XYZ file of C-alpha atoms in Angstrom:
398
model
C 127.653 140.366 97.472
C 126.765 137.571 95.171
C 127.390 133.631 96.502
C 130.028 132.176 93.675
C 132.084 135.371 95.125
C 131.778 134.472 98.496
C 132.213 130.858 97.705
C 134.918 131.992 96.401
C 136.508 133.765 99.352
C 135.096 131.270 102.030
C 137.910 128.494 100.696
C 140.637 130.796 100.112
C 140.593 131.094 103.572
C 139.771 127.101 104.698
C 143.144 127.236 102.560
C 144.623 129.588 103.938
C 144.126 129.222 107.885
C 144.500 125.105 107.704
C 147.604 124.469 105.281
C 149.411 121.911 105.875
C 149.989 119.749 109.088
C 153.198 119.365 109.849
C 155.768 119.978 107.215
C 154.130 116.227 105.808
C 150.979 115.495 103.888
C 148.735 118.099 104.090
C 145.598 116.656 105.344
C 143.298 119.036 106.684
C 141.213 119.055 102.567
C 140.191 115.545 103.348
C 139.891 114.221 106.821
C 136.915 114.657 108.909
C 136.221 115.724 112.870
C 133.663 111.939 112.498
C 132.406 109.241 110.146
C 129.467 109.339 108.266
C 127.563 106.834 106.811
C 128.503 105.878 103.414
C 132.218 106.817 103.874
C 133.649 103.652 106.087
C 135.770 102.080 102.067
C 136.651 105.387 102.563
C 141.002 106.437 103.718
C 143.406 109.351 103.716
C 146.782 107.141 102.602
C 149.973 108.960 104.102
C 152.717 107.937 102.675
C 155.729 108.969 104.552
C 158.648 107.031 102.481
C 158.982 103.959 99.786
C 157.336 101.578 102.080
C 155.594 103.420 104.815
C 152.737 104.750 105.713
C 150.109 105.901 107.409
C 146.562 105.394 107.475
C 142.997 107.186 108.238
C 140.205 105.175 108.135
C 137.195 105.957 107.625
C 139.128 110.053 105.743
C 138.458 110.575 110.280
C 140.791 112.000 112.024
C 143.409 111.917 115.435
C 146.027 111.237 116.418
C 146.327 107.350 116.529
C 146.057 106.387 112.775
C 146.852 102.927 111.660
C 150.415 102.116 110.018
C 151.377 99.683 107.471
C 155.195 99.151 106.297
C 155.803 96.578 103.213
C 157.950 95.187 100.317
C 157.505 96.058 97.068
C 154.865 92.694 96.171
C 152.934 93.099 99.706
C 151.337 96.576 98.777
C 148.113 94.996 98.238
C 148.126 92.790 100.682
C 149.101 94.193 103.421
C 146.238 97.364 103.054
C 143.523 94.753 102.646
C 144.621 92.716 105.450
C 145.071 96.353 107.629
C 141.745 97.530 106.531
C 139.616 94.111 106.220
C 138.460 94.973 102.881
C 136.150 92.847 101.307
C 135.827 91.710 97.815
C 132.325 90.510 97.884
C 128.449 92.713 97.585
C 126.095 89.682 98.360
C 122.020 90.555 99.562
C 119.864 88.048 100.645
C 117.122 88.888 99.157
C 112.577 88.503 99.918
C 111.575 84.334 99.502
C 115.521 84.172 96.510
C 118.761 82.699 97.378
C 121.503 85.163 98.372
C 122.924 87.321 95.384
C 126.054 87.848 94.990
C 128.948 90.182 92.803
C 132.475 90.801 92.464
C 134.371 94.056 93.333
C 136.373 96.020 91.073
C 140.277 95.943 93.353
C 139.569 98.951 95.266
C 142.070 101.310 93.615
C 144.151 104.408 95.134
C 144.162 108.065 93.683
C 146.345 111.104 94.055
C 144.506 113.911 95.852
C 144.230 115.516 92.350
C 142.607 112.594 90.954
C 144.678 110.506 89.292
C 144.055 107.310 89.407
C 146.999 104.336 90.172
C 146.760 100.747 87.864
C 146.036 98.092 90.329
C 148.981 96.132 91.415
C 151.670 99.281 90.422
C 151.269 101.345 93.385
C 154.664 100.247 95.548
C 156.353 100.423 91.173
C 154.819 104.213 90.922
C 155.611 105.216 94.776
C 159.644 103.901 94.584
C 159.613 105.766 91.036
C 158.753 108.849 92.759
C 160.909 108.915 96.562
C 163.881 108.297 94.470
C 163.095 111.785 93.304
C 166.354 113.633 95.797
C 163.171 116.369 96.628
C 161.069 113.780 97.116
C 158.077 114.741 99.963
C 155.106 112.827 102.029
C 152.330 112.484 99.709
C 148.784 111.661 100.160
C 146.285 109.405 98.568
C 142.711 108.293 98.775
C 141.621 105.174 98.956
C 138.231 104.280 98.092
C 137.214 99.966 98.851
C 134.195 100.600 95.682
C 137.165 101.811 93.121
C 135.842 104.605 92.501
C 136.403 108.482 93.232
C 133.436 109.398 95.275
C 134.865 113.164 96.826
C 134.160 113.253 100.602
C 131.991 115.211 102.856
C 134.083 116.787 105.095
C 131.140 118.343 107.166
C 127.819 120.068 106.597
C 128.368 123.541 104.146
C 132.094 123.118 103.778
C 133.505 123.767 99.827
C 135.574 123.243 97.871
C 137.790 124.109 94.794
C 137.071 120.691 92.769
C 138.285 122.691 88.780
C 139.401 126.564 87.956
C 136.229 127.907 88.508
C 133.988 124.766 89.860
C 132.730 124.368 93.471
C 131.398 121.961 96.156
C 129.399 123.168 98.738
C 128.522 120.035 101.480
C 124.503 119.765 101.564
C 124.940 116.336 104.044
C 126.531 114.341 104.472
C 124.475 110.862 104.129
C 123.969 110.930 101.817
C 127.151 112.387 100.223
C 124.987 115.432 98.638
C 126.756 118.835 97.219
C 124.803 121.876 95.464
C 127.250 122.417 92.487
C 128.469 126.195 91.908
C 129.956 127.432 87.860
C 131.153 131.072 87.881
C 130.544 130.698 84.377
C 134.070 132.509 82.701
C 136.671 130.390 84.718
C 134.655 127.517 84.372
C 134.452 128.171 80.278
C 137.805 128.658 80.599
C 138.009 125.547 82.567
C 136.501 123.781 79.703
C 133.157 123.038 81.911
C 130.059 126.111 82.179
C 126.423 125.658 81.755
C 127.252 126.821 77.668
C 128.254 123.580 77.239
C 124.656 122.012 77.994
C 122.839 125.383 75.766
C 122.193 123.929 73.009
C 120.686 120.767 75.252
C 116.819 121.846 75.601
C 116.330 122.610 71.478
C 118.257 118.764 70.737
C 115.289 116.959 73.132
C 112.692 118.971 72.450
C 112.453 116.756 69.296
C 112.118 113.749 70.689
C 110.467 113.808 74.045
C 108.145 111.520 75.536
C 106.990 110.816 78.849
C 109.418 109.554 81.400
C 108.991 105.473 82.060
C 109.792 103.303 84.997
C 111.799 99.907 83.972
C 109.754 100.340 80.334
C 106.034 101.251 81.904
C 104.708 105.762 81.674
C 102.773 105.111 86.019
C 102.346 108.783 85.270
C 101.103 108.456 89.159
C 104.951 107.456 90.231
C 106.605 109.655 87.175
C 104.687 112.405 84.927
C 108.111 114.485 83.290
C 108.649 114.016 79.513
C 112.634 112.478 79.189
C 114.467 111.964 76.111
C 118.748 110.612 76.058
C 121.045 112.285 74.297
C 124.312 110.434 72.880
C 127.242 112.543 73.977
C 128.887 112.146 70.468
C 126.046 114.370 69.224
C 127.838 116.903 68.432
C 131.334 118.754 69.326
C 129.557 120.286 72.603
C 127.921 116.919 74.423
C 131.798 116.064 73.931
C 133.509 118.387 75.508
C 130.979 118.170 78.378
C 131.240 114.794 78.780
C 134.819 114.823 79.224
C 133.881 117.859 81.443
C 131.868 116.036 83.491
C 134.311 113.209 84.242
C 136.946 115.734 85.474
C 134.388 116.780 87.131
C 133.615 113.145 88.954
C 137.460 112.385 88.918
C 135.835 109.150 86.688
C 136.859 108.063 83.358
C 133.875 109.618 80.631
C 133.724 106.466 79.601
C 131.040 105.285 82.658
C 128.580 108.113 81.612
C 125.087 106.788 80.521
C 123.733 109.080 77.724
C 122.629 112.027 79.193
C 118.689 112.212 80.260
C 117.071 114.788 79.501
C 114.061 116.457 81.300
C 111.266 119.154 81.400
C 108.059 119.112 84.664
C 105.180 121.638 83.653
C 102.953 122.590 86.056
C 102.642 120.197 88.322
C 104.689 117.212 87.266
C 106.398 115.182 89.148
C 108.319 112.334 89.854
C 107.548 110.703 93.662
C 110.525 110.442 95.834
C 112.479 107.327 94.670
C 116.311 106.281 94.296
C 118.862 105.868 91.349
C 120.238 102.273 92.009
C 118.898 99.300 92.155
C 117.897 97.805 94.681
C 118.951 93.667 94.552
C 116.260 92.764 96.868
C 113.879 94.099 94.114
C 115.881 93.042 91.191
C 118.167 90.296 92.170
C 119.382 89.196 89.013
C 123.128 88.956 89.117
C 123.819 89.472 85.039
C 122.298 92.191 84.304
C 124.061 94.095 87.494
C 128.028 92.457 86.050
C 129.973 94.138 83.779
C 131.713 92.453 80.645
C 134.591 92.014 83.682
C 132.097 90.560 86.365
C 131.987 93.096 88.218
C 129.618 94.361 90.242
C 128.327 97.060 88.108
C 125.304 99.648 89.041
C 125.353 103.535 88.859
C 127.313 105.391 91.734
C 127.101 109.692 91.094
C 123.895 111.692 89.352
C 124.652 114.889 88.918
C 121.602 116.595 87.750
C 122.189 119.970 85.805
C 119.135 122.572 85.528
C 118.693 123.840 82.467
C 115.933 126.222 83.316
C 114.346 126.732 86.686
C 110.995 127.114 86.899
C 109.289 129.942 88.681
C 107.971 127.708 91.903
C 108.535 124.339 92.975
C 111.065 121.678 91.537
C 112.691 121.424 93.885
C 114.862 118.839 94.000
C 114.085 117.022 97.754
C 116.652 114.753 99.484
C 113.415 113.520 102.100
C 116.424 110.284 103.622
C 118.914 112.971 103.747
C 120.436 113.584 107.312
C 120.124 109.766 107.775
C 115.723 110.626 108.070
C 112.858 107.656 107.250
C 111.637 106.368 104.248
C 108.271 108.937 103.448
C 105.804 106.241 102.977
C 102.882 107.471 101.754
C 104.229 110.627 101.354
C 106.646 111.151 97.894
C 105.780 114.274 96.815
C 105.889 115.868 100.095
C 108.739 117.871 99.710
C 108.726 119.628 103.518
C 111.214 120.446 105.545
C 112.590 116.790 106.725
C 116.042 116.211 104.727
C 117.058 118.279 102.712
C 115.483 120.453 99.330
C 118.213 121.892 96.572
C 116.791 124.953 94.359
C 116.668 124.790 90.469
C 117.455 128.976 90.970
C 120.038 128.250 92.829
C 122.687 127.053 91.946
C 124.027 125.339 88.872
C 123.489 121.129 89.049
C 123.090 118.892 92.912
C 125.750 116.210 92.756
C 124.548 113.107 95.376
C 126.556 109.409 95.336
C 124.066 105.926 95.125
C 126.931 103.946 96.246
C 128.897 103.805 99.405
C 132.764 104.194 99.529
C 133.432 100.739 99.961
C 130.924 100.310 97.009
C 127.576 99.350 98.214
C 124.511 100.880 97.978
C 123.500 104.055 99.802
C 120.686 103.668 101.022
C 119.317 107.262 102.214
C 120.240 108.702 98.292
C 116.446 108.767 98.078
C 114.872 111.600 96.433
C 111.825 113.464 94.536
C 111.260 115.525 91.725
C 108.832 117.808 93.663
C 105.876 119.571 92.136
C 106.191 122.225 89.492
C 103.835 125.624 91.272
C 104.878 127.511 87.959
C 106.735 127.307 84.847
C 108.530 125.015 83.410
C 112.088 123.052 84.483
C 114.147 121.675 81.426
C 117.005 119.810 84.124
C 119.638 116.986 82.401
C 120.968 113.900 84.016
C 124.690 112.414 84.310
C 124.703 109.371 85.604
C 128.323 107.619 85.756
C 128.178 104.497 86.239
C 131.089 102.475 89.520
C 132.888 101.157 86.454
C 132.693 101.062 82.375
C 130.500 97.927 80.798
C 132.560 96.591 78.569
C 137.015 96.114 79.538
C 137.974 99.013 80.973
C 140.438 101.417 78.917
C 144.590 99.947 80.488
C 145.741 103.836 79.453
C 143.822 105.754 81.310
C 145.445 103.964 84.769
C 149.328 105.625 84.384
C 151.971 103.107 85.747
C 154.212 105.637 85.783
C 151.895 108.182 87.442
C 153.170 111.296 89.161
C 152.438 112.302 92.743
């Protein structure tokens, strides 16, 4: 049976088997049996009335969730106090004075991914619970202010869009294989076809891949180029679809990076975030609003797999050590994703609270036969400029 068909059947069985929670909030798609490092800043909120809720801290199932009540003006104050949410990111680089950034406001989303404007939550809840058919509802709270798909457990399959499935590879870091069923995905506006001419476009401007502005072939020997999403209609559609998949505003995406790995080419184990202890540059990682501004997620598309090799290796998956001196070992430690088996791989460089996830190291394994083409959709946790207030619906339907 085709793997996508198996995933779809697994998803339908899980959805049927789990059902609703005691006739109230549908919590099962969002709660895990135990806390994963990196998800401490993720909380599942079962809103029971317009002014009260149960909170499942860290997204962990428990018979005794935290209880909170609020008045119209105290929603954020009460939840911040209850969860002890911090508003700064701070580091102490060796030989350098402490550096810190303001975090963007923590944010709640509906289970369908609608982001509620900070400060509007109580008004939205009051309006929705005023309806005669109002029922308890689920909100998802991210202390870092950006959506992050919860991992639940290794092997968990989630349908995130029509024809689009995520399968959890590891909880630490949050790492997923992405499967897209071409026909159904295309009908939903997202399919590998949107990248069908990326290789042709990229070949015209390929150059040696660079690290901090330098070509270091012993570390990184692939070739790269960057394609603006407004270069053609397909890439514009890809930008919109990627934002929908990641449940993030598309203005937070960097230009699409296209990569070519020929036989023997590789990229040593590295991170997609910049560690402030190595780069203690406050202005560089501050956006126009004055908030912490880092790479939050990487959606790595596999455009054309090699015949052999070229896997993406996550040496620290499941909590392992940094592979010092073995940067391209690509062995059984951690986890590996094979390009021929999936559409893409998704992983998060930031934790749910906005801090860097030091387990997100990954490596482009050497290609042994053939050529590997891939593309990176990098998502920032915040926009580079002032955010579009229109994207946070004041009167969102829950």
